[in-house]
XYZ file of C-alpha atoms in Angstrom:
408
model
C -34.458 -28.138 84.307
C -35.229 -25.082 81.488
C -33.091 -25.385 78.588
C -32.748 -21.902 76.741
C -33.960 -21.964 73.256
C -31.896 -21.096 70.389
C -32.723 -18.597 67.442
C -32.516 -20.139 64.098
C -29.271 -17.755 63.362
C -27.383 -18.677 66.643
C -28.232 -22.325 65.391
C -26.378 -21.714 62.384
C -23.535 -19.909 64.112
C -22.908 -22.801 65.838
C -23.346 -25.366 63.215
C -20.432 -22.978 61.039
C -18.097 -22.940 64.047
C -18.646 -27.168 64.765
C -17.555 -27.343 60.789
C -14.655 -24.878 60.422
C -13.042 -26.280 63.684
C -13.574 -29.605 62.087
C -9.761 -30.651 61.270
C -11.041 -32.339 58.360
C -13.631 -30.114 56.940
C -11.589 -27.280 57.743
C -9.164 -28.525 54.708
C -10.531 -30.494 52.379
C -10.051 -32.127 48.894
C -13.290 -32.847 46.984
C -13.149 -34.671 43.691
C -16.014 -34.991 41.414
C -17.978 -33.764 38.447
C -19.002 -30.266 37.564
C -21.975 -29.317 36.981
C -24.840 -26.119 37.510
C -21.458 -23.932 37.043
C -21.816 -19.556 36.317
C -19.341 -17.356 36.394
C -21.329 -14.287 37.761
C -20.322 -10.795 36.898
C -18.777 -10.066 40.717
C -15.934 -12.701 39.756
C -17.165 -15.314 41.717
C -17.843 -18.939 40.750
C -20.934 -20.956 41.651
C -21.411 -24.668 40.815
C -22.031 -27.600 41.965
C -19.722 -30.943 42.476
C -21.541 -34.225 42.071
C -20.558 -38.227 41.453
C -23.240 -41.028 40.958
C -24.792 -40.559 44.152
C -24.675 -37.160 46.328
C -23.978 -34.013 45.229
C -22.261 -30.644 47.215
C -22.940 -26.914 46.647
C -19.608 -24.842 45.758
C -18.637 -21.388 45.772
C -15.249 -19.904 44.953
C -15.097 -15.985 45.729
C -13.199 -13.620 43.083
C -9.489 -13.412 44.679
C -9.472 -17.132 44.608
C -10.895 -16.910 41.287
C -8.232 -14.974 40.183
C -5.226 -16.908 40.905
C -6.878 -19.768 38.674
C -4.239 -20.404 35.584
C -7.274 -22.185 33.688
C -10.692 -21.616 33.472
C -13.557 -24.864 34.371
C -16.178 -25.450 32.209
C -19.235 -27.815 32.549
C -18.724 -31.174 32.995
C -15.155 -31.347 33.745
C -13.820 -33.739 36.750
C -12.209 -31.664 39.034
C -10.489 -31.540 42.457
C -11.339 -28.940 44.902
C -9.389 -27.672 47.951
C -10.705 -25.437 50.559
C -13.591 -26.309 53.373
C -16.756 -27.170 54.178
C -19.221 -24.405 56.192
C -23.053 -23.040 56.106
C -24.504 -20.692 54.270
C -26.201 -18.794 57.487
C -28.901 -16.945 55.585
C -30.200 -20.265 54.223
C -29.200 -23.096 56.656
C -26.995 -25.067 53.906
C -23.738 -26.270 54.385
C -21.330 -25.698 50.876
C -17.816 -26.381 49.953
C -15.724 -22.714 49.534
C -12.760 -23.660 47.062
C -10.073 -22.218 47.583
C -8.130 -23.861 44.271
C -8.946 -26.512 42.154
C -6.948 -28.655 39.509
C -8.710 -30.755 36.605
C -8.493 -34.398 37.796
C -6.215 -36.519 35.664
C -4.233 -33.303 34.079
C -2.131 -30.964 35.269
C -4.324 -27.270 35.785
C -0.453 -25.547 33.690
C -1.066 -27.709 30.457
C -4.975 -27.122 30.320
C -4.734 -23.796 31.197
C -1.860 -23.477 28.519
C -4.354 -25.763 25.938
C -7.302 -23.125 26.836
C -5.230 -20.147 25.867
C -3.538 -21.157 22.834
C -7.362 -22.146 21.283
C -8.312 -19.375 22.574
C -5.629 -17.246 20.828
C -6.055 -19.539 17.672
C -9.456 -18.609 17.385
C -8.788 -15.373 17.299
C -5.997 -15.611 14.652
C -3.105 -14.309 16.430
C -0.831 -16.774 15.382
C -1.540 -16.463 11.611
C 1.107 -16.713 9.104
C -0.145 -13.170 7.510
C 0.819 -11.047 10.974
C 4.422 -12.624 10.684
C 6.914 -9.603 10.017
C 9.792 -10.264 7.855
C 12.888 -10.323 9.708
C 15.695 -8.311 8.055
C 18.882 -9.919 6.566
C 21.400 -7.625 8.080
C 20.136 -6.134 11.164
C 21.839 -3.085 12.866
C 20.673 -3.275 15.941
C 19.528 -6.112 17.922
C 17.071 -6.333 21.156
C 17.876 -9.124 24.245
C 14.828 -9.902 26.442
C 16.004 -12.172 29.376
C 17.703 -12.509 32.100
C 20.857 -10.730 32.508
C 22.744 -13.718 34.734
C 21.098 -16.847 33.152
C 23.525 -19.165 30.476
C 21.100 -17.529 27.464
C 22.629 -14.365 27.470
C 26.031 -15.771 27.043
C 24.738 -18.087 24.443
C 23.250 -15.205 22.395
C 25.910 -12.902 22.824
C 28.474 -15.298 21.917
C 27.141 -16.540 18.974
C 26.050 -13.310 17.431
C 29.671 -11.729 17.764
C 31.125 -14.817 16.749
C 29.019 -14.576 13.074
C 28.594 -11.085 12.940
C 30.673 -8.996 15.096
C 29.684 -5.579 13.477
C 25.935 -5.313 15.178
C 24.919 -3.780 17.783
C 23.107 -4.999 20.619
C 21.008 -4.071 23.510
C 20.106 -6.038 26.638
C 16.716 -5.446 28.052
C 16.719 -7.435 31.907
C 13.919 -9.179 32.854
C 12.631 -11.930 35.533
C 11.829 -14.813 33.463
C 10.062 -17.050 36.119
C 8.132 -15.905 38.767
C 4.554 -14.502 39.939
C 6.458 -11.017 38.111
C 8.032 -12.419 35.191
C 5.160 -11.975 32.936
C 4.877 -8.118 33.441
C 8.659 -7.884 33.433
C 8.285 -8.987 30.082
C 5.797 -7.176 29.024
C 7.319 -3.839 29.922
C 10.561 -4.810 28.181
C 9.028 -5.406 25.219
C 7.034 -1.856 25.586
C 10.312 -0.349 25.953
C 11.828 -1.807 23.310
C 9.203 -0.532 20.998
C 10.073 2.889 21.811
C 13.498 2.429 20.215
C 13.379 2.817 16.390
C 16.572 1.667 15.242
C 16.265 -1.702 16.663
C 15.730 -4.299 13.928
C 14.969 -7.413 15.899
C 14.111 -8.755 19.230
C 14.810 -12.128 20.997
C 12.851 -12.971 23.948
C 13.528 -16.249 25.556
C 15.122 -17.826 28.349
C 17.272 -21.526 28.520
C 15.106 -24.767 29.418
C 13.241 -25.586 32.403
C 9.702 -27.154 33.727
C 6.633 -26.241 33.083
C 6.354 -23.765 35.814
C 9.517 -22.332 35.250
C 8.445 -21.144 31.364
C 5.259 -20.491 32.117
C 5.740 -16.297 32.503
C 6.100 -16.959 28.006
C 2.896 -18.756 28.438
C 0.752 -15.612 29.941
C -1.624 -13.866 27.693
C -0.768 -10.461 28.161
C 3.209 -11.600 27.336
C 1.461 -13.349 24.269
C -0.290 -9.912 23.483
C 2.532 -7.644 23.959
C 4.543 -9.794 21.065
C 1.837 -9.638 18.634
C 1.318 -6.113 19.014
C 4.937 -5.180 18.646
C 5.898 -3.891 15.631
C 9.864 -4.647 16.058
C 10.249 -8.100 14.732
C 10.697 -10.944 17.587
C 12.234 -14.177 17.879
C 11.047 -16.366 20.613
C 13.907 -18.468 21.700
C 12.436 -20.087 25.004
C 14.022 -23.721 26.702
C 15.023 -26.430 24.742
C 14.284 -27.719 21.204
C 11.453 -30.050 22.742
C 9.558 -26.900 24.452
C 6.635 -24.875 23.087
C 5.561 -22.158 24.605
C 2.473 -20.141 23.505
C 5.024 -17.215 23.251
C 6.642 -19.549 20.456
C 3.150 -19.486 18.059
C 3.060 -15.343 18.559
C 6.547 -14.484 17.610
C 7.116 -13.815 14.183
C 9.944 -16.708 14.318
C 10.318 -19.230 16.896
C 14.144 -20.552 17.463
C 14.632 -23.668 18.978
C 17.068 -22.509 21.830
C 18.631 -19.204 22.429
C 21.787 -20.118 20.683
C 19.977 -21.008 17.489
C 17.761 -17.621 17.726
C 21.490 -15.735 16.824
C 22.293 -18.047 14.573
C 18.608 -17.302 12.709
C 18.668 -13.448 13.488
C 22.395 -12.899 11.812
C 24.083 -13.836 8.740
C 27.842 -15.487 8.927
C 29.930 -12.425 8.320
C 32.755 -15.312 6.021
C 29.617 -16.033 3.853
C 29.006 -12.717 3.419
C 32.885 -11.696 2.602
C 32.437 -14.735 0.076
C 29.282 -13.660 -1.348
C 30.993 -10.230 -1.767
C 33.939 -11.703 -3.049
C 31.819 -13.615 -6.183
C 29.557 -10.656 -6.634
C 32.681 -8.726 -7.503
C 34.194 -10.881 -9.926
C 30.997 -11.628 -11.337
C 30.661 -7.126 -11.815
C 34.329 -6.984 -13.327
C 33.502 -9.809 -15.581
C 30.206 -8.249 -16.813
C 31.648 -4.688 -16.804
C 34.549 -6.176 -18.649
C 32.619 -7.808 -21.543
C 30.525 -4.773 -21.530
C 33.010 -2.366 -21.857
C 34.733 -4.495 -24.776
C 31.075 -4.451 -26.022
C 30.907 -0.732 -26.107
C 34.478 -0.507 -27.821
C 33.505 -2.499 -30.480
C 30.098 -0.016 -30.975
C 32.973 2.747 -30.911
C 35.275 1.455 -33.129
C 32.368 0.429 -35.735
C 30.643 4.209 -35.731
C 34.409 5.630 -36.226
C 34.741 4.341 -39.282
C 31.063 4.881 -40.192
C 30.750 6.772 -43.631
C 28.698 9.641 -41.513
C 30.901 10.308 -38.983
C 34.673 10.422 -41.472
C 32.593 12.722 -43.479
C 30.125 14.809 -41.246
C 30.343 17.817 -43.518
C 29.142 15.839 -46.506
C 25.868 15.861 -45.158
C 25.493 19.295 -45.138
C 26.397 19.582 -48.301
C 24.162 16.819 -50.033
C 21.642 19.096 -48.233
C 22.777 22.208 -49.366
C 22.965 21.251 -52.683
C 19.499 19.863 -52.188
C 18.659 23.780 -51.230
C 20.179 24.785 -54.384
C 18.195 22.789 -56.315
C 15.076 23.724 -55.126
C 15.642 27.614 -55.159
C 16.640 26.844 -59.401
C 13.488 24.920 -59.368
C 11.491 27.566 -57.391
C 13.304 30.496 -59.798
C 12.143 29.116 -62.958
C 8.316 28.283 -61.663
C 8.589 31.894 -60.661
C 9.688 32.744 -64.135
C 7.597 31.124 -65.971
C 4.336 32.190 -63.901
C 5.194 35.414 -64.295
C 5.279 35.399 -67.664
C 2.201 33.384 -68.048
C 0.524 36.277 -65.884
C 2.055 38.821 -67.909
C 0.500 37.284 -71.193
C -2.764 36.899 -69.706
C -2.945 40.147 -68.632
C -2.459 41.573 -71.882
C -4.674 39.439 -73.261
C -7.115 40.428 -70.698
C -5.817 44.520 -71.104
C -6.897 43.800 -75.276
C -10.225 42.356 -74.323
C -11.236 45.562 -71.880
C -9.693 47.505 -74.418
C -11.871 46.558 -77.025
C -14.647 46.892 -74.896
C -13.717 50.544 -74.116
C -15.493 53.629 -75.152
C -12.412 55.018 -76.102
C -11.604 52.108 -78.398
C -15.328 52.882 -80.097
C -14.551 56.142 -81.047
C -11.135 55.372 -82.330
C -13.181 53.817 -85.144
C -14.987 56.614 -85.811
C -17.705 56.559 -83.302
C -19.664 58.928 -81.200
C -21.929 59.007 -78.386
C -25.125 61.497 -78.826
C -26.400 62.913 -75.523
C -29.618 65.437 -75.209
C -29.855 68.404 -72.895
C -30.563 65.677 -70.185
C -27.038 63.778 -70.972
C -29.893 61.412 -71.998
C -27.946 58.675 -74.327
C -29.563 59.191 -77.836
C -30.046 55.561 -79.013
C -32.881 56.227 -81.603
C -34.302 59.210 -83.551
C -37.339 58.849 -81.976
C -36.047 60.099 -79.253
C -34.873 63.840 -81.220
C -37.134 66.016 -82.189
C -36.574 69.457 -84.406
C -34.405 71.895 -83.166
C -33.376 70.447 -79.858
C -29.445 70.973 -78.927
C -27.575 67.753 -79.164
C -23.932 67.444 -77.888
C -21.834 64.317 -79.704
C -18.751 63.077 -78.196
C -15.920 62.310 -79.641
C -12.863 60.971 -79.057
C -10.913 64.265 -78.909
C -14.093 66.572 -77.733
C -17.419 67.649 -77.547
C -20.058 69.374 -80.079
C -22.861 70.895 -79.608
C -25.607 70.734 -82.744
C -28.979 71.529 -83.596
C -31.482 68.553 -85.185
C -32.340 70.111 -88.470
C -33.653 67.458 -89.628
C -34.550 63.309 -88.876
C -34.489 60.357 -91.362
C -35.564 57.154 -89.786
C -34.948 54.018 -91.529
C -36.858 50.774 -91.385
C -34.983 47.852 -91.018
C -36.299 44.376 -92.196
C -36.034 41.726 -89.992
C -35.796 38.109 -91.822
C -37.771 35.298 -89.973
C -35.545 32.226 -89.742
């Protein structure tokens, strides 16, 4: 008997079909360590699962990837789910997970651990990104769900302390494969209104799972990069969601985010009501203040006599024109004596003044000055002024005198 021989692939085929079929290896859980893990760029996940003794090869392809709420890292005890086949190309048999869980805690609280130190690191929920929340708002936001008990909660206790606001519901799923991006839209929306003042974004209690659309990234994103101010009101007291570190203030339960977001309307009336006696009282003492200033500059010398001012200064005037008159007066008159003092000196230095005393001036034919008879000779014409006229004379004769001159 001739038995066919089989290729190495159709070997292989048939191993894969022999394991899939299996009704254990065709679902399978698979605890153990992790270890050899990569993330490759395609999205998928390779690693291996090992315990003291035997190790498996693993693969998890990118849509399973996907659905993963946390991410593994290396040396983390895990348990797989999906089943066992070959690896044709190579001949080896691998374990395709489908989903995993981290052994010993839930996959929800360390995927919710991951993100929030992942979010810390980044400083998201710093102290310095918190927006002040204003005291009187005019408008206020709702996220949530438009039939849940948090609604009513909200909107009663908001009217109930300060009727005059305004509010606007924005409907959302709050649990749900959809709830996150429900959110996440509303708040988008929201920040495309600008007269609201506040948001609150929340929902009433619930598990884990039921909260965990306020424990998604992108919600977590969306809040921090709002720039309307947002409450996160989500469950009970007792819950913390990460949407609860990103809000600018995190309220308890829904009922306390109204109380936080508006003031009591009767301690505002009250507030009003002391802040107006406290203004008449001050305007009162002021005023009786300002009388008293009144009173005191009516009887002020100054203002019974305001004329008397302009008097005292007129007067003042007065003065100082007599003053000015008789400096005037008396430098005049000093000028007027030194200029006749200084009219007797040029007088006396005057020709005119020379020949009033008998004295003449002796030109020759060249109005030469004749200042000595050395300059004359005989019969040249002479003219001699005088001080009423002019002669004209011949030299008929020249006498010059020596003068002796005394050595001192």
């Amino acid at each position: 008997m001739q038995i066919k021989a089989l290729s190495i692939s159709e070997v292989n085929q048939y191993i894969k079909r022999i394991l899939i079929s299996d009704p254990i290896l065709g679902h399978i859980h698979v605890k153990g360590e992790i270890s050899n893990y990569k993330f490759h760029s395609s999205g998928h996940m390779y690693f291996t699962l090992k315990d003291q003794n035997s190790r498996i090869n693993c693969v998890m392809f990118k849509s399973n990837c996907e659905k993963l709420k946390f991410l593994p890292n290396e040396g983390m005890s895990l348990i797989c789910k999906g089943y066992v086949s070959i690896y044709e190309r190579d001949g080896q048999y691998q374990l395709y997970v489908t989903d995993m869980e981290p052994l010993g805690l839930g996959a929800l609280h360390l995927a919710y651990q991951q993100l929030k130190d992942k979010l810390d690191k980044e400083g998201i929920f710093d102290i310095k990104y918190k927006k002040q929340l204003p005291y009187i708002p005019r408008k206020i936001a709702i996220i949530t769900s438009p039939t849940g008990a948090a609604i009513r909660d909200i909107i009663s206790v908001i009217f109930r302390r300060f009727p005059k606001v305004e509010l606007c519901v924005f409907p959302v799923l709050v649990q749900g494969e959809a709830a996150a991006t429900s959110i996440v839209n509303a708040i988008n929306l929201c920040n495309r209104f600008s007269d609201i003042d506040i948001a609150i974004i929340g929902r009433g209690g619930g598990s884990m799972e039921e909260l965990w659309a306020f424990n998604e990234e992108k919600v977590a994103r969306a809040i921090f990069n709002s720039h309307v101010p947002i409450v996160s009101a989500v469950g009970h007291e007792t819950d913390f969601t990460i949407a609860d570190f990103v809000a600018d203030l995190r309220a308890p339960t829904p009922s306390a985010a109204a109380e936080l977001v508006v003031p009591n309307i009767l301690n505002i009336k009250d507030y009003m009501n002391s802040a107006k006696k406290r203004l008449l009282y001050s305007m009162n003492i002021k005023i009786n203040e300002l009388e008293q200033r009144l009173s005191l500059i009516e009887n002020n010398y100054f203002f019974k006599y305001p004329l008397n001012q302009i008097y005292d200064k007129q007067q003042y005037i007065d003065e100082l024109l007599q003053r000015l008159n008789r400096y005037l007066k008396a430098k005049i008159e000093f000028n007027e004596r030194h200029l006749m003092y200084l009219g007797e000196r040029l007088n006396g230095l005057s020709p005119l003044s020379v020949f009033s005393r008998g004295y003449s001036i002796v030109r020759d034919e060249k109005n030469q000055i004749i200042k000595s008879v050395d300059q004359v000779r005989m019969d040249r014409i002479l003219s001699i002024d005088l001080i009423d006229g002019e002669i004209s004379c011949r030299v008929i004769k020249c006498i010059k005198e020596e003068k002796a001159f005394v050595k001192s």
